[in-house]
Amino acid sequence: MTYIKDELCKLASSDMYPLHMPGHKRRLDCDINPYTYDITEIDGFDNLHAAEGIIKEAEERAAALWGAKSSFFLVNGSTCGILAALSAALPKKGHLLMARNSHKAAYHAAYLRELQVTYLYPVFTEFGIQGGILPEQVEAALEADESIEAVFLTSPTYDGIVSDIEKIAEIAHQHGIPLIVDEAHGAHLGFHPYFPKSAITLGADVVIQSLHKTLPAPTQTAILHWNSSYIKKERLEWFLNIYETSSPSYLFLASMDECVRLLTEEKEKYFDAYEKRLKDFYEKASHFSNVEVMGEVDLKETEGFAKDPSKLVLRATKAGLSGEELYQLLREKYHLQLEMCQGDYALAMTSIYDSEEGFDRLYAALEEIDKKEAAARRTITPQFLTEAYAKRTVRISIAEALDAKTAEIGLKESVGKTAGAFVYLYPPGIPMLVPGEEISKEAVAVIKTCRENAFHIHGVTEGGKIKVVIS
């Protein structure tokens, strides 16, 4: 019998280095017993959903730090922030312009609110990852359909690609609608000139950040920033009351406040050291022959606005390794746990709490891999992600599909049917197939490739069956 605590203790005592979220990297010193500080809303400790005391003061400190009109602590992660923001911005059955590479929470909001969705498809970079959403794409979509009531996109992406938020916000506002940005992977942005600016200061109306992804805060902690004249603050608060737990963890609330305190008092020290470590790593890695580390120069202007250097996008196809193979090699031989892998590449996430040793170990491992004679095999083609996230034909809305009668059938038989469930790789949780879309032979081929390569795919049974809408 395996208990979760025992496995956590085993991991903590090992030499496995965390090149993944959360951003505290298990290095925050804290001698407290968590049960001692685990309370409910007793006298003197305020109420998250009607903050008037210490929680209100903490959220005001956060708003001042990030430059928002108001900020709200989230103990349900960015997921509840995305749900609340989209629900507040649009009426039921409203029309949303949304990036197709959005997190599944945005699709869940579309279902719950029965939204009509028009998609913006990110460009694909020559490096083999999804790029940004371009301002001209947003402009064209809004010019083509005046019924659109809000714009939602992810910036930075899981891989660190940043869109031109300032221009996109200007375009949205020229059309009289708000821009909501899922900045879950960018809570660290704007605190140092080495990193891109945060959407909070670039005109976005609501910005949702996961503190735990890139800052020293525990998993599930997040924050929502409001800067809008298009979305009513009271409506946002109302939907937060709906989607967020009524029993918030004070351990989470305290940790978020401590994160704000650290950034307020010591951000220069931490970010200056962080910049040096990243720059040193990129400089040394630039001399590799068979291992590639994506840098700013690898991103064309037509592919994205900027790249967040904290995300280390690694590719070793010249060494004959797929993303999965590189990921497993680093984990099993070098005891380096990366965040994720997909197609040709693997992703290492770093933060201000990464150690010099961590960067050195990653570099030494990649250097050794780089020097090996390249193998002649490749399991995933460079076009895999392009095919995985290709444009699909929408037949019915997400809500109609998820509320319809469905049946599970074999992949081969599903071609030409309407999807009755999401199909996505996790991570990153971006749908390859959305309920209501036509299941094409190309989509089935991609799903089969995922299964053949043992990728973590949700929405397809172990027996290879998929849900379809039946009349």
Coordinates of C-alpha atoms in Angstrom, one line a residue, residues 201-401:
T201 CA 0.5 47.6 -16.9
L202 CA -0.2 47.3 -20.6
G203 CA -3.9 47.9 -20.7
A204 CA -5.5 44.5 -20.0
D205 CA -8.8 44.8 -18.1
V206 CA -8.4 41.6 -16.0
V207 CA -5.2 39.6 -15.5
I208 CA -5.1 36.3 -13.8
Q209 CA -1.7 35.0 -12.4
S210 CA -0.7 31.8 -10.7
L211 CA 1.7 32.8 -8.0
H212 CA 2.8 29.2 -7.5
K213 CA 4.0 28.7 -11.1
T214 CA 6.9 31.2 -11.1
L215 CA 7.1 32.7 -7.7
P216 CA 7.8 31.3 -4.2
A217 CA 4.2 30.3 -3.2
P218 CA 2.6 26.9 -2.7
T219 CA 0.6 25.1 -5.4
Q220 CA -3.0 26.4 -5.8
T221 CA -2.2 30.0 -4.9
A222 CA -3.1 32.6 -7.5
I223 CA -4.2 36.2 -7.8
L224 CA -6.7 38.2 -10.0
H225 CA -6.0 41.8 -10.9
W226 CA -8.7 44.2 -12.0
N227 CA -8.0 47.4 -14.0
S228 CA -11.2 47.7 -16.0
S229 CA -13.9 50.3 -16.9
Y230 CA -15.6 47.6 -19.0
I231 CA -16.1 44.9 -16.4
K232 CA -17.8 45.9 -13.1
K233 CA -15.8 45.0 -10.0
E234 CA -18.9 44.0 -8.1
R235 CA -19.8 41.5 -10.8
L236 CA -16.3 40.1 -10.7
E237 CA -16.6 39.7 -6.9
W238 CA -20.0 38.0 -7.3
F239 CA -18.6 35.3 -9.6
L240 CA -15.6 34.8 -7.4
N241 CA -18.0 34.0 -4.6
I242 CA -19.5 31.4 -6.8
Y243 CA -16.4 29.7 -8.1
E244 CA -14.1 30.0 -5.2
T245 CA -14.3 27.9 -2.1
S246 CA -16.1 29.3 1.0
S247 CA -13.5 27.7 3.2
P248 CA -10.2 29.3 2.1
S249 CA -6.9 28.0 3.5
Y250 CA -5.2 30.6 5.7
L251 CA -1.9 28.8 5.0
F252 CA -2.4 29.8 1.4
L253 CA -3.5 33.3 2.2
A254 CA -0.5 33.8 4.5
S255 CA 1.9 32.4 1.9
M256 CA 0.6 34.8 -0.7
D257 CA 1.0 37.7 1.6
E258 CA 4.6 36.5 2.4
C259 CA 5.3 36.3 -1.3
V260 CA 4.1 39.9 -1.7
R261 CA 6.3 40.9 1.3
L262 CA 9.4 39.3 -0.3
L263 CA 8.8 41.0 -3.7
T264 CA 8.2 44.3 -2.0
E265 CA 11.3 44.2 0.1
E266 CA 13.8 42.1 -1.8
K267 CA 12.9 41.8 -5.4
E268 CA 16.0 43.5 -6.7
K269 CA 18.3 41.1 -4.9
Y270 CA 16.5 38.0 -6.1
F271 CA 15.8 39.1 -9.7
D272 CA 19.4 40.4 -10.2
A273 CA 20.8 37.1 -9.2
Y274 CA 18.2 35.3 -11.3
E275 CA 19.0 37.3 -14.4
K276 CA 22.7 36.4 -14.0
R277 CA 22.0 32.7 -13.7
L278 CA 19.8 32.7 -16.8
K279 CA 22.2 34.8 -18.9
D280 CA 25.1 32.5 -17.9
F281 CA 23.1 29.4 -18.8
Y282 CA 22.0 30.7 -22.2
E283 CA 25.5 31.9 -23.0
K284 CA 27.1 28.5 -22.2
A285 CA 24.3 26.6 -23.9
S286 CA 24.7 28.6 -27.1
H287 CA 27.8 26.5 -27.9
F288 CA 25.9 23.2 -28.1
S289 CA 25.8 21.4 -31.4
N290 CA 23.1 18.8 -30.9
V291 CA 21.1 20.3 -28.1
E292 CA 19.1 23.5 -28.6
V293 CA 17.9 25.9 -26.0
M294 CA 15.3 28.4 -27.5
G295 CA 16.4 32.0 -27.0
E296 CA 14.9 35.4 -27.9
V297 CA 16.7 35.2 -31.3
D298 CA 14.8 32.1 -32.2
L299 CA 11.5 33.9 -32.1
K300 CA 10.6 35.9 -35.2
E301 CA 8.5 39.0 -35.1
T302 CA 5.8 37.2 -37.0
E303 CA 5.7 34.4 -34.4
G304 CA 5.4 36.4 -31.1
F305 CA 6.1 39.6 -29.5
A306 CA 8.7 38.4 -26.9
K307 CA 9.9 35.4 -25.1
D308 CA 10.1 35.0 -21.3
P309 CA 13.6 33.7 -20.6
S310 CA 12.6 31.9 -17.4
K311 CA 11.1 29.1 -19.5
L312 CA 13.9 26.8 -20.9
V313 CA 12.6 25.2 -24.1
L314 CA 14.9 22.3 -24.8
R315 CA 15.2 20.3 -28.0
A316 CA 17.6 17.5 -28.8
T317 CA 16.3 16.2 -32.2
K318 CA 19.9 16.6 -33.6
A319 CA 20.9 14.0 -31.0
G320 CA 18.1 11.7 -32.2
L321 CA 15.9 12.4 -29.1
S322 CA 12.2 13.2 -29.1
G323 CA 10.9 15.5 -26.4
E324 CA 9.7 12.5 -24.4
E325 CA 13.0 10.8 -24.7
L326 CA 15.0 13.9 -23.6
Y327 CA 12.6 14.4 -20.7
Q328 CA 13.0 10.8 -19.5
L329 CA 16.7 10.8 -19.9
L330 CA 17.1 13.9 -17.8
R331 CA 14.9 12.4 -15.1
E332 CA 16.2 8.9 -15.0
K333 CA 19.9 9.4 -15.5
Y334 CA 20.6 12.9 -14.2
H335 CA 17.8 13.2 -11.6
L336 CA 16.4 16.4 -13.1
Q337 CA 12.6 16.6 -13.1
L338 CA 11.4 18.8 -15.9
E339 CA 7.9 20.4 -16.1
M340 CA 6.6 18.7 -19.3
C341 CA 7.4 17.4 -22.8
Q342 CA 5.5 17.5 -26.0
G343 CA 6.4 16.5 -29.5
D344 CA 10.0 17.5 -30.3
Y345 CA 10.8 19.4 -27.1
A346 CA 10.8 19.4 -23.3
L347 CA 10.3 22.3 -20.9
A348 CA 12.2 23.3 -17.8
M349 CA 10.6 25.9 -15.6
T350 CA 12.8 28.1 -13.5
S351 CA 12.2 30.8 -10.8
I352 CA 14.0 33.2 -8.6
Y353 CA 14.4 30.4 -6.1
D354 CA 16.4 28.1 -8.3
S355 CA 19.9 27.5 -7.0
E356 CA 23.2 27.8 -8.8
E357 CA 23.6 24.1 -8.4
G358 CA 20.3 23.5 -10.2
F359 CA 21.4 25.4 -13.3
D360 CA 24.9 23.8 -13.2
R361 CA 23.4 20.3 -13.0
L362 CA 21.1 21.0 -16.0
Y363 CA 23.9 22.5 -18.0
A364 CA 26.3 19.5 -17.2
A365 CA 23.6 17.0 -18.2
L366 CA 22.8 18.8 -21.5
E367 CA 26.5 19.2 -22.3
E368 CA 27.0 15.4 -21.9
I369 CA 24.0 14.7 -24.1
D370 CA 25.3 17.2 -26.6
K371 CA 28.6 15.4 -27.0
K372 CA 27.1 12.0 -27.7
E373 CA 27.0 10.7 -31.2
A374 CA 23.6 11.4 -32.7
A375 CA 21.2 8.5 -33.1
A376 CA 19.5 8.0 -36.4
R377 CA 16.0 7.7 -35.1
R378 CA 13.2 10.1 -34.6
T379 CA 9.8 9.1 -33.2
I380 CA 8.0 12.4 -33.6
T381 CA 8.0 14.6 -36.7
P382 CA 8.5 18.4 -36.5
Q383 CA 4.9 18.8 -37.8
F384 CA 3.3 17.0 -34.9
L385 CA 2.2 20.0 -32.9
T386 CA 1.0 21.8 -36.0
E387 CA -1.3 18.8 -36.7
A388 CA -2.3 18.4 -33.0
Y389 CA -3.6 21.9 -32.7
A390 CA -4.8 22.4 -36.3
K391 CA -8.0 24.3 -37.0
R392 CA -11.2 22.1 -36.6
T393 CA -14.6 22.6 -38.0
V394 CA -17.2 23.7 -35.4
R395 CA -20.6 22.1 -35.8
I396 CA -22.4 23.0 -32.5
S397 CA -21.5 24.9 -29.4
I398 CA -19.5 23.5 -26.5
A399 CA -22.6 23.6 -24.3
E400 CA -24.8 21.9 -26.8
A401 CA -22.2 19.1 -27.3

